[in-house]
PDB file of C-alpha atoms in Angstrom:
ATOM      1  CA  GLY W   1     -30.068   5.889 -31.159  1.00 83.00           C
ATOM      2  CA  ASP W   2     -32.026   8.952 -30.140  1.00 89.00           C
ATOM      3  CA  SER W   3     -30.422  12.313 -30.799  1.00 94.00           C
ATOM      4  CA  VAL W   4     -31.163  16.040 -30.825  1.00 96.00           C
ATOM      5  CA  THR W   5     -29.378  18.572 -33.012  1.00 97.00           C
ATOM      6  CA  GLN W   6     -29.524  22.279 -32.224  1.00 95.00           C
ATOM      7  CA  MET W   7     -28.241  25.170 -34.266  1.00 85.00           C
ATOM      8  CA  GLU W   8     -24.729  26.175 -33.411  1.00 80.00           C
ATOM      9  CA  GLY W   9     -24.314  29.196 -31.211  1.00 83.00           C
ATOM     10  CA  PRO W  10     -23.650  31.528 -29.761  1.00 94.00           C
ATOM     11  CA  VAL W  11     -26.523  33.691 -30.961  1.00 96.00           C
ATOM     12  CA  THR W  12     -26.253  37.428 -30.356  1.00 97.00           C
ATOM     13  CA  LEU W  13     -29.268  39.697 -30.847  1.00 97.00           C
ATOM     14  CA  SER W  14     -30.358  43.214 -30.066  1.00 97.00           C
ATOM     15  CA  GLU W  15     -33.291  43.784 -27.755  1.00 97.00           C
ATOM     16  CA  GLU W  16     -36.697  43.426 -29.490  1.00 97.00           C
ATOM     17  CA  ALA W  17     -35.230  41.281 -32.293  1.00 97.00           C
ATOM     18  CA  PHE W  18     -36.911  38.086 -33.489  1.00 97.00           C
ATOM     19  CA  LEU W  19     -35.427  34.833 -32.217  1.00 97.00           C
ATOM     20  CA  THR W  20     -35.328  31.404 -33.831  1.00 97.00           C
ATOM     21  CA  ILE W  21     -33.292  28.500 -32.474  1.00 97.00           C
ATOM     22  CA  ASN W  22     -33.516  25.448 -34.693  1.00 97.00           C
ATOM     23  CA  CYS W  23     -33.908  21.967 -33.249  1.00 98.00           C
ATOM     24  CA  THR W  24     -34.274  18.669 -35.108  1.00 97.00           C
ATOM     25  CA  TYR W  25     -34.424  15.194 -33.667  1.00 96.00           C
ATOM     26  CA  THR W  26     -34.040  11.500 -34.403  1.00 94.00           C
ATOM     27  CA  ALA W  27     -35.969   9.125 -32.177  1.00 89.00           C
ATOM     28  CA  THR W  28     -37.706   5.785 -32.055  1.00 78.00           C
ATOM     29  CA  GLY W  29     -41.403   5.803 -31.425  1.00 77.00           C
ATOM     30  CA  TYR W  30     -43.274   8.982 -30.729  1.00 83.00           C
ATOM     31  CA  PRO W  31     -41.115  11.258 -28.559  1.00 90.00           C
ATOM     32  CA  SER W  32     -42.145  14.023 -26.206  1.00 91.00           C
ATOM     33  CA  LEU W  33     -40.237  17.247 -26.909  1.00 94.00           C
ATOM     34  CA  PHE W  34     -39.030  19.952 -24.528  1.00 95.00           C
ATOM     35  CA  TRP W  35     -37.197  23.243 -24.370  1.00 97.00           C
ATOM     36  CA  TYR W  36     -35.271  23.968 -21.188  1.00 97.00           C
ATOM     37  CA  VAL W  37     -33.537  27.247 -20.316  1.00 97.00           C
ATOM     38  CA  GLN W  38     -30.528  27.672 -18.049  1.00 96.00           C
ATOM     39  CA  TYR W  39     -29.727  31.153 -16.751  1.00 94.00           C
ATOM     40  CA  PRO W  40     -26.157  31.874 -15.645  1.00 89.00           C
ATOM     41  CA  GLY W  41     -25.256  30.013 -12.457  1.00 86.00           C
ATOM     42  CA  GLU W  42     -28.616  28.263 -12.209  1.00 89.00           C
ATOM     43  CA  GLY W  43     -30.262  24.911 -12.888  1.00 91.00           C
ATOM     44  CA  LEU W  44     -32.527  24.066 -15.807  1.00 94.00           C
ATOM     45  CA  GLN W  45     -36.035  25.465 -16.047  1.00 94.00           C
ATOM     46  CA  LEU W  46     -38.697  23.861 -18.194  1.00 94.00           C
ATOM     47  CA  LEU W  47     -39.665  26.472 -20.777  1.00 96.00           C
ATOM     48  CA  LEU W  48     -42.219  24.553 -22.835  1.00 95.00           C
ATOM     49  CA  LYS W  49     -43.229  21.090 -23.989  1.00 94.00           C
ATOM     50  CA  ALA W  50     -45.180  19.191 -26.629  1.00 93.00           C
ATOM     51  CA  THR W  51     -46.237  15.559 -26.587  1.00 89.00           C
ATOM     52  CA  LYS W  52     -47.804  14.953 -30.009  1.00 89.00           C
ATOM     53  CA  ALA W  53     -47.629  16.140 -33.584  1.00 91.00           C
ATOM     54  CA  ASP W  54     -48.813  19.714 -34.243  1.00 94.00           C
ATOM     55  CA  ASP W  55     -48.866  20.512 -30.522  1.00 93.00           C
ATOM     56  CA  LYS W  56     -47.715  24.061 -29.872  1.00 96.00           C
ATOM     57  CA  GLY W  57     -45.967  24.706 -26.591  1.00 95.00           C
ATOM     58  CA  SER W  58     -45.848  28.298 -25.385  1.00 96.00           C
ATOM     59  CA  ASN W  59     -44.603  30.161 -22.326  1.00 96.00           C
ATOM     60  CA  LYS W  60     -43.262  33.662 -21.561  1.00 94.00           C
ATOM     61  CA  GLY W  61     -43.611  34.688 -25.221  1.00 96.00           C
ATOM     62  CA  PHE W  62     -41.673  31.664 -26.479  1.00 98.00           C
ATOM     63  CA  GLU W  63     -43.319  29.158 -28.817  1.00 98.00           C
ATOM     64  CA  ALA W  64     -42.404  25.870 -30.473  1.00 98.00           C
ATOM     65  CA  THR W  65     -44.484  23.539 -32.649  1.00 97.00           C
ATOM     66  CA  TYR W  66     -43.979  19.767 -32.827  1.00 96.00           C
ATOM     67  CA  ARG W  67     -43.498  19.019 -36.543  1.00 95.00           C
ATOM     68  CA  LYS W  68     -43.413  15.281 -37.117  1.00 93.00           C
ATOM     69  CA  GLU W  69     -43.013  15.559 -40.886  1.00 93.00           C
ATOM     70  CA  THR W  70     -39.782  17.541 -40.524  1.00 95.00           C
ATOM     71  CA  THR W  71     -38.810  16.053 -37.116  1.00 95.00           C
ATOM     72  CA  SER W  72     -38.349  19.557 -35.768  1.00 97.00           C
ATOM     73  CA  PHE W  73     -39.210  21.640 -32.712  1.00 97.00           C
ATOM     74  CA  HIS W  74     -37.849  25.121 -33.419  1.00 98.00           C
ATOM     75  CA  LEU W  75     -37.985  27.730 -30.650  1.00 98.00           C
ATOM     76  CA  GLU W  76     -39.235  31.230 -31.537  1.00 98.00           C
ATOM     77  CA  LYS W  77     -39.866  34.513 -29.775  1.00 98.00           C
ATOM     78  CA  GLY W  78     -41.117  37.633 -31.435  1.00 96.00           C
ATOM     79  CA  SER W  79     -39.249  40.203 -29.348  1.00 96.00           C
ATOM     80  CA  VAL W  80     -36.362  39.200 -27.098  1.00 97.00           C
ATOM     81  CA  GLN W  81     -35.295  41.004 -23.951  1.00 97.00           C
ATOM     82  CA  VAL W  82     -31.935  41.297 -22.223  1.00 97.00           C
ATOM     83  CA  SER W  83     -33.336  39.027 -19.510  1.00 96.00           C
ATOM     84  CA  ASP W  84     -33.688  36.213 -22.093  1.00 97.00           C
ATOM     85  CA  SER W  85     -29.900  35.850 -22.226  1.00 97.00           C
ATOM     86  CA  ALA W  86     -29.288  32.224 -21.243  1.00 96.00           C
ATOM     87  CA  VAL W  87     -28.477  28.768 -22.615  1.00 96.00           C
ATOM     88  CA  TYR W  88     -31.366  26.997 -24.319  1.00 97.00           C
ATOM     89  CA  PHE W  89     -31.537  23.192 -24.530  1.00 97.00           C
ATOM     90  CA  CYS W  90     -33.830  21.216 -26.796  1.00 97.00           C
ATOM     91  CA  ALA W  91     -34.550  17.728 -25.437  1.00 96.00           C
ATOM     92  CA  LEU W  92     -36.656  14.639 -26.027  1.00 93.00           C
ATOM     93  CA  ILE W  93     -37.921  11.565 -24.258  1.00 89.00           C
ATOM     94  CA  ALA W  94     -38.413   8.729 -26.702  1.00 82.00           C
ATOM     95  CA  GLY W  95     -41.845   7.203 -26.964  1.00 73.00           C
ATOM     96  CA  GLY W  96     -42.338   3.962 -25.091  1.00 66.00           C
ATOM     97  CA  THR W  97     -39.368   4.624 -22.831  1.00 62.00           C
ATOM     98  CA  SER W  98     -39.865   2.998 -19.464  1.00 60.00           C
ATOM     99  CA  TYR W  99     -37.450   5.114 -17.467  1.00 68.00           C
ATOM    100  CA  GLY W 100     -37.687   8.474 -19.176  1.00 72.00           C
ATOM    101  CA  LYS W 101     -34.136   9.356 -20.148  1.00 83.00           C
ATOM    102  CA  LEU W 102     -33.924  12.932 -21.421  1.00 90.00           C
ATOM    103  CA  THR W 103     -31.765  13.251 -24.534  1.00 91.00           C
ATOM    104  CA  PHE W 104     -30.432  16.810 -24.827  1.00 96.00           C
ATOM    105  CA  GLY W 105     -29.087  18.839 -27.687  1.00 97.00           C
ATOM    106  CA  GLN W 106     -25.757  20.589 -27.172  1.00 96.00           C
ATOM    107  CA  GLY W 107     -27.347  23.843 -26.088  1.00 96.00           C
ATOM    108  CA  THR W 108     -27.448  27.275 -27.719  1.00 96.00           C
ATOM    109  CA  ILE W 109     -26.053  30.301 -25.917  1.00 96.00           C
ATOM    110  CA  LEU W 110     -28.202  33.390 -26.464  1.00 96.00           C
ATOM    111  CA  THR W 111     -26.936  36.875 -25.644  1.00 97.00           C
ATOM    112  CA  VAL W 112     -29.282  39.842 -25.994  1.00 97.00           C
ATOM    113  CA  HIS W 113     -27.801  43.356 -26.012  1.00 96.00           C
ATOM    114  CA  PRO W 114     -29.736  46.510 -25.050  1.00 95.00           C
TER     115      PRO W 114
ATOM    116  CA  ASP M   1     -45.399  24.575  -7.140  1.00 61.00           C
ATOM    117  CA  THR M   2     -42.666  22.855  -9.151  1.00 67.00           C
ATOM    118  CA  GLU M   3     -39.790  23.332  -6.748  1.00 91.00           C
ATOM    119  CA  VAL M   4     -36.896  20.964  -6.346  1.00 96.00           C
ATOM    120  CA  THR M   5     -34.501  22.046  -3.593  1.00 96.00           C
ATOM    121  CA  GLN M   6     -30.835  21.102  -3.597  1.00 97.00           C
ATOM    122  CA  THR M   7     -28.293  21.625  -0.846  1.00 97.00           C
ATOM    123  CA  PRO M   8     -25.607  22.754  -0.569  1.00 96.00           C
ATOM    124  CA  LYS M   9     -25.369  25.246  -3.434  1.00 95.00           C
ATOM    125  CA  HIS M  10     -21.584  25.049  -3.463  1.00 96.00           C
ATOM    126  CA  LEU M  11     -19.212  22.382  -2.169  1.00 96.00           C
ATOM    127  CA  VAL M  12     -15.435  22.184  -2.133  1.00 95.00           C
ATOM    128  CA  MET M  13     -13.885  18.882  -1.125  1.00 93.00           C
ATOM    129  CA  GLY M  14     -10.561  17.127  -1.145  1.00 90.00           C
ATOM    130  CA  MET M  15     -10.008  13.786  -2.840  1.00 89.00           C
ATOM    131  CA  THR M  16     -10.064  11.931   0.483  1.00 89.00           C
ATOM    132  CA  ASN M  17     -13.219  13.556   1.834  1.00 89.00           C
ATOM    133  CA  LYS M  18     -16.685  12.075   2.142  1.00 94.00           C
ATOM    134  CA  LYS M  19     -19.593  14.391   1.493  1.00 95.00           C
ATOM    135  CA  SER M  20     -23.247  14.184   0.509  1.00 97.00           C
ATOM    136  CA  LEU M  21     -25.545  16.140  -1.778  1.00 98.00           C
ATOM    137  CA  LYS M  22     -29.203  16.437  -0.877  1.00 98.00           C
ATOM    138  CA  CYS M  23     -32.319  16.896  -2.999  1.00 98.00           C
ATOM    139  CA  GLU M  24     -35.923  17.367  -1.842  1.00 97.00           C
ATOM    140  CA  GLN M  25     -39.254  17.709  -3.595  1.00 96.00           C
ATOM    141  CA  HIS M  26     -42.748  17.931  -2.154  1.00 91.00           C
ATOM    142  CA  MET M  27     -44.758  17.601  -5.352  1.00 92.00           C
ATOM    143  CA  GLY M  28     -45.670  13.946  -4.794  1.00 92.00           C
ATOM    144  CA  HIS M  29     -43.372  12.903  -7.616  1.00 92.00           C
ATOM    145  CA  ARG M  30     -42.331   9.243  -7.623  1.00 91.00           C
ATOM    146  CA  ALA M  31     -39.339   9.514  -9.952  1.00 92.00           C
ATOM    147  CA  MET M  32     -36.109  11.312  -9.095  1.00 94.00           C
ATOM    148  CA  TYR M  33     -32.921  11.760 -11.080  1.00 95.00           C
ATOM    149  CA  TRP M  34     -29.283  12.777 -10.693  1.00 97.00           C
ATOM    150  CA  TYR M  35     -27.498  14.518 -13.574  1.00 97.00           C
ATOM    151  CA  LYS M  36     -23.937  15.757 -13.970  1.00 97.00           C
ATOM    152  CA  GLN M  37     -23.245  18.871 -16.046  1.00 97.00           C
ATOM    153  CA  LYS M  38     -19.813  20.039 -17.127  1.00 96.00           C
ATOM    154  CA  ALA M  39     -19.279  23.627 -18.258  1.00 91.00           C
ATOM    155  CA  LYS M  40     -20.827  24.470 -21.626  1.00 87.00           C
ATOM    156  CA  LYS M  41     -22.267  20.956 -22.001  1.00 93.00           C
ATOM    157  CA  PRO M  42     -25.746  19.486 -21.604  1.00 95.00           C
ATOM    158  CA  PRO M  43     -26.589  17.478 -18.477  1.00 96.00           C
ATOM    159  CA  GLU M  44     -25.676  13.782 -18.458  1.00 95.00           C
ATOM    160  CA  LEU M  45     -27.930  11.311 -16.687  1.00 94.00           C
ATOM    161  CA  MET M  46     -26.334   9.438 -13.777  1.00 96.00           C
ATOM    162  CA  PHE M  47     -29.120   7.686 -11.835  1.00 95.00           C
ATOM    163  CA  VAL M  48     -32.882   7.227 -11.939  1.00 94.00           C
ATOM    164  CA  TYR M  49     -35.051   6.268  -8.967  1.00 94.00           C
ATOM    165  CA  SER M  50     -38.613   5.127  -9.451  1.00 91.00           C
ATOM    166  CA  TYR M  51     -40.796   4.531  -6.384  1.00 92.00           C
ATOM    167  CA  GLU M  52     -37.679   4.767  -4.196  1.00 94.00           C
ATOM    168  CA  LYS M  53     -35.922   1.989  -6.092  1.00 94.00           C
ATOM    169  CA  LEU M  54     -32.855   2.471  -8.266  1.00 94.00           C
ATOM    170  CA  SER M  55     -33.955   1.729 -11.822  1.00 89.00           C
ATOM    171  CA  ILE M  56     -31.089   3.118 -13.865  1.00 87.00           C
ATOM    172  CA  ASN M  57     -27.357   3.496 -13.202  1.00 90.00           C
ATOM    173  CA  GLU M  58     -25.672   4.949 -16.270  1.00 89.00           C
ATOM    174  CA  SER M  59     -22.360   3.185 -15.593  1.00 91.00           C
ATOM    175  CA  VAL M  60     -21.412   5.702 -12.937  1.00 95.00           C
ATOM    176  CA  PRO M  61     -18.213   5.003 -10.944  1.00 95.00           C
ATOM    177  CA  SER M  62     -18.757   3.564  -7.459  1.00 94.00           C
ATOM    178  CA  ARG M  63     -17.308   6.667  -5.824  1.00 95.00           C
ATOM    179  CA  PHE M  64     -20.793   8.100  -6.421  1.00 97.00           C
ATOM    180  CA  SER M  65     -23.414   6.348  -4.306  1.00 97.00           C
ATOM    181  CA  PRO M  66     -27.084   7.364  -4.557  1.00 97.00           C
ATOM    182  CA  GLU M  67     -29.681   6.843  -1.867  1.00 97.00           C
ATOM    183  CA  CYS M  68     -33.437   7.435  -1.792  1.00 96.00           C
ATOM    184  CA  PRO M  69     -34.572   7.287   1.867  1.00 95.00           C
ATOM    185  CA  ASN M  70     -38.171   8.211   1.031  1.00 93.00           C
ATOM    186  CA  SER M  71     -40.296   9.478  -1.828  1.00 90.00           C
ATOM    187  CA  SER M  72     -39.374  13.126  -1.190  1.00 95.00           C
ATOM    188  CA  LEU M  73     -35.652  12.861  -0.639  1.00 97.00           C
ATOM    189  CA  LEU M  74     -32.691  11.878  -2.774  1.00 98.00           C
ATOM    190  CA  ASN M  75     -29.070  11.862  -1.684  1.00 98.00           C
ATOM    191  CA  LEU M  76     -25.803  11.474  -3.541  1.00 98.00           C
ATOM    192  CA  HIS M  77     -22.912  10.283  -1.392  1.00 97.00           C
ATOM    193  CA  LEU M  78     -19.446  11.208  -2.596  1.00 96.00           C
ATOM    194  CA  HIS M  79     -16.194   9.494  -1.643  1.00 94.00           C
ATOM    195  CA  ALA M  80     -12.667   9.573  -3.038  1.00 93.00           C
ATOM    196  CA  LEU M  81     -13.596  11.835  -5.916  1.00 93.00           C
ATOM    197  CA  GLN M  82     -11.201  12.975  -8.611  1.00 94.00           C
ATOM    198  CA  PRO M  83     -10.638  16.544  -9.852  1.00 95.00           C
ATOM    199  CA  GLU M  84     -12.429  15.632 -13.097  1.00 95.00           C
ATOM    200  CA  ASP M  85     -15.587  15.048 -11.066  1.00 96.00           C
ATOM    201  CA  SER M  86     -15.834  18.801 -10.532  1.00 97.00           C
ATOM    202  CA  ALA M  87     -19.131  19.837 -12.133  1.00 97.00           C
ATOM    203  CA  LEU M  88     -22.662  21.056 -11.506  1.00 97.00           C
ATOM    204  CA  TYR M  89     -24.780  18.235 -10.079  1.00 98.00           C
ATOM    205  CA  LEU M  90     -28.461  18.570 -10.867  1.00 97.00           C
ATOM    206  CA  CYS M  91     -31.387  16.778  -9.306  1.00 97.00           C
ATOM    207  CA  ALA M  92     -34.724  16.442 -11.092  1.00 95.00           C
ATOM    208  CA  SER M  93     -38.087  14.886 -10.354  1.00 94.00           C
ATOM    209  CA  SER M  94     -41.177  13.863 -12.317  1.00 91.00           C
ATOM    210  CA  GLN M  95     -44.530  12.321 -11.515  1.00 87.00           C
ATOM    211  CA  ARG M  96     -43.548   9.040 -13.094  1.00 81.00           C
ATOM    212  CA  THR M  97     -40.754   7.815 -15.360  1.00 75.00           C
ATOM    213  CA  SER M  98     -42.878   6.995 -18.366  1.00 72.00           C
ATOM    214  CA  GLY M  99     -45.431   8.407 -20.724  1.00 65.00           C
ATOM    215  CA  GLY M 100     -46.871  11.880 -20.503  1.00 65.00           C
ATOM    216  CA  LEU M 101     -46.151  12.027 -16.777  1.00 67.00           C
ATOM    217  CA  ASN M 102     -42.407  12.231 -17.323  1.00 82.00           C
ATOM    218  CA  ILE M 103     -41.976  15.988 -17.253  1.00 87.00           C
ATOM    219  CA  GLN M 104     -38.783  16.577 -15.350  1.00 92.00           C
ATOM    220  CA  TYR M 105     -38.339  19.571 -13.067  1.00 93.00           C
ATOM    221  CA  PHE M 106     -34.821  20.489 -12.060  1.00 95.00           C
ATOM    222  CA  GLY M 107     -33.264  21.975  -8.971  1.00 95.00           C
ATOM    223  CA  ALA M 108     -30.726  24.800  -9.034  1.00 95.00           C
ATOM    224  CA  GLY M 109     -27.866  22.349  -8.631  1.00 96.00           C
ATOM    225  CA  THR M 110     -24.819  21.897  -6.422  1.00 97.00           C
ATOM    226  CA  ARG M 111     -21.585  23.247  -7.845  1.00 96.00           C
ATOM    227  CA  LEU M 112     -18.873  20.821  -6.762  1.00 96.00           C
ATOM    228  CA  SER M 113     -15.148  21.497  -6.829  1.00 96.00           C
ATOM    229  CA  VAL M 114     -12.745  18.645  -6.074  1.00 95.00           C
ATOM    230  CA  LEU M 115      -9.247  19.744  -5.108  1.00 92.00           C
TER     231      LEU M 115
END
């Protein structure tokens, strides 16, 4: 079945540090890939997406590139801020799916200290 | 505008109560979803509606009853819940359920406590 594996957290960084959260996937067909962010006490916000190989999604300084050869979609940001503290979920929708079930990774808690 | 609005934000109910959760979107999306999220876990899909028809029920107990009165509105009726049903309930919507049009936008959720 389809699955998403994220790096174990929590991740703790100082402000302005470089962030990488690893995400790899297993899926049938050609999946669409997503990063969602959940701030404390809130719902999920779509952070970025990619629908085909070598697509780069970017938003708010975050980037991720769809790598079909390594089945990965790692999230990066060059300089994190305290306001980036949240839970980050990598997710996919398998290609050819008729009802669009999102398969999530377990989530990575990020804490950024001043 | 990618706003999905959920009400109420918080709900406390007893095991014999009947209550409803409400979700609205005005983006013209034709697919709507209910998810359940326990603390420190990813969301779990419960129901999918496509063009106001229930297309997926992920083996959810009958004490949860979804309803889609029109293309903008999705309800989740709750009855005889158990304490383990306490969770954050998230609604999402997308243009369609398939292909590149399935980009799901989530509401802020309803935090439910069952006493």
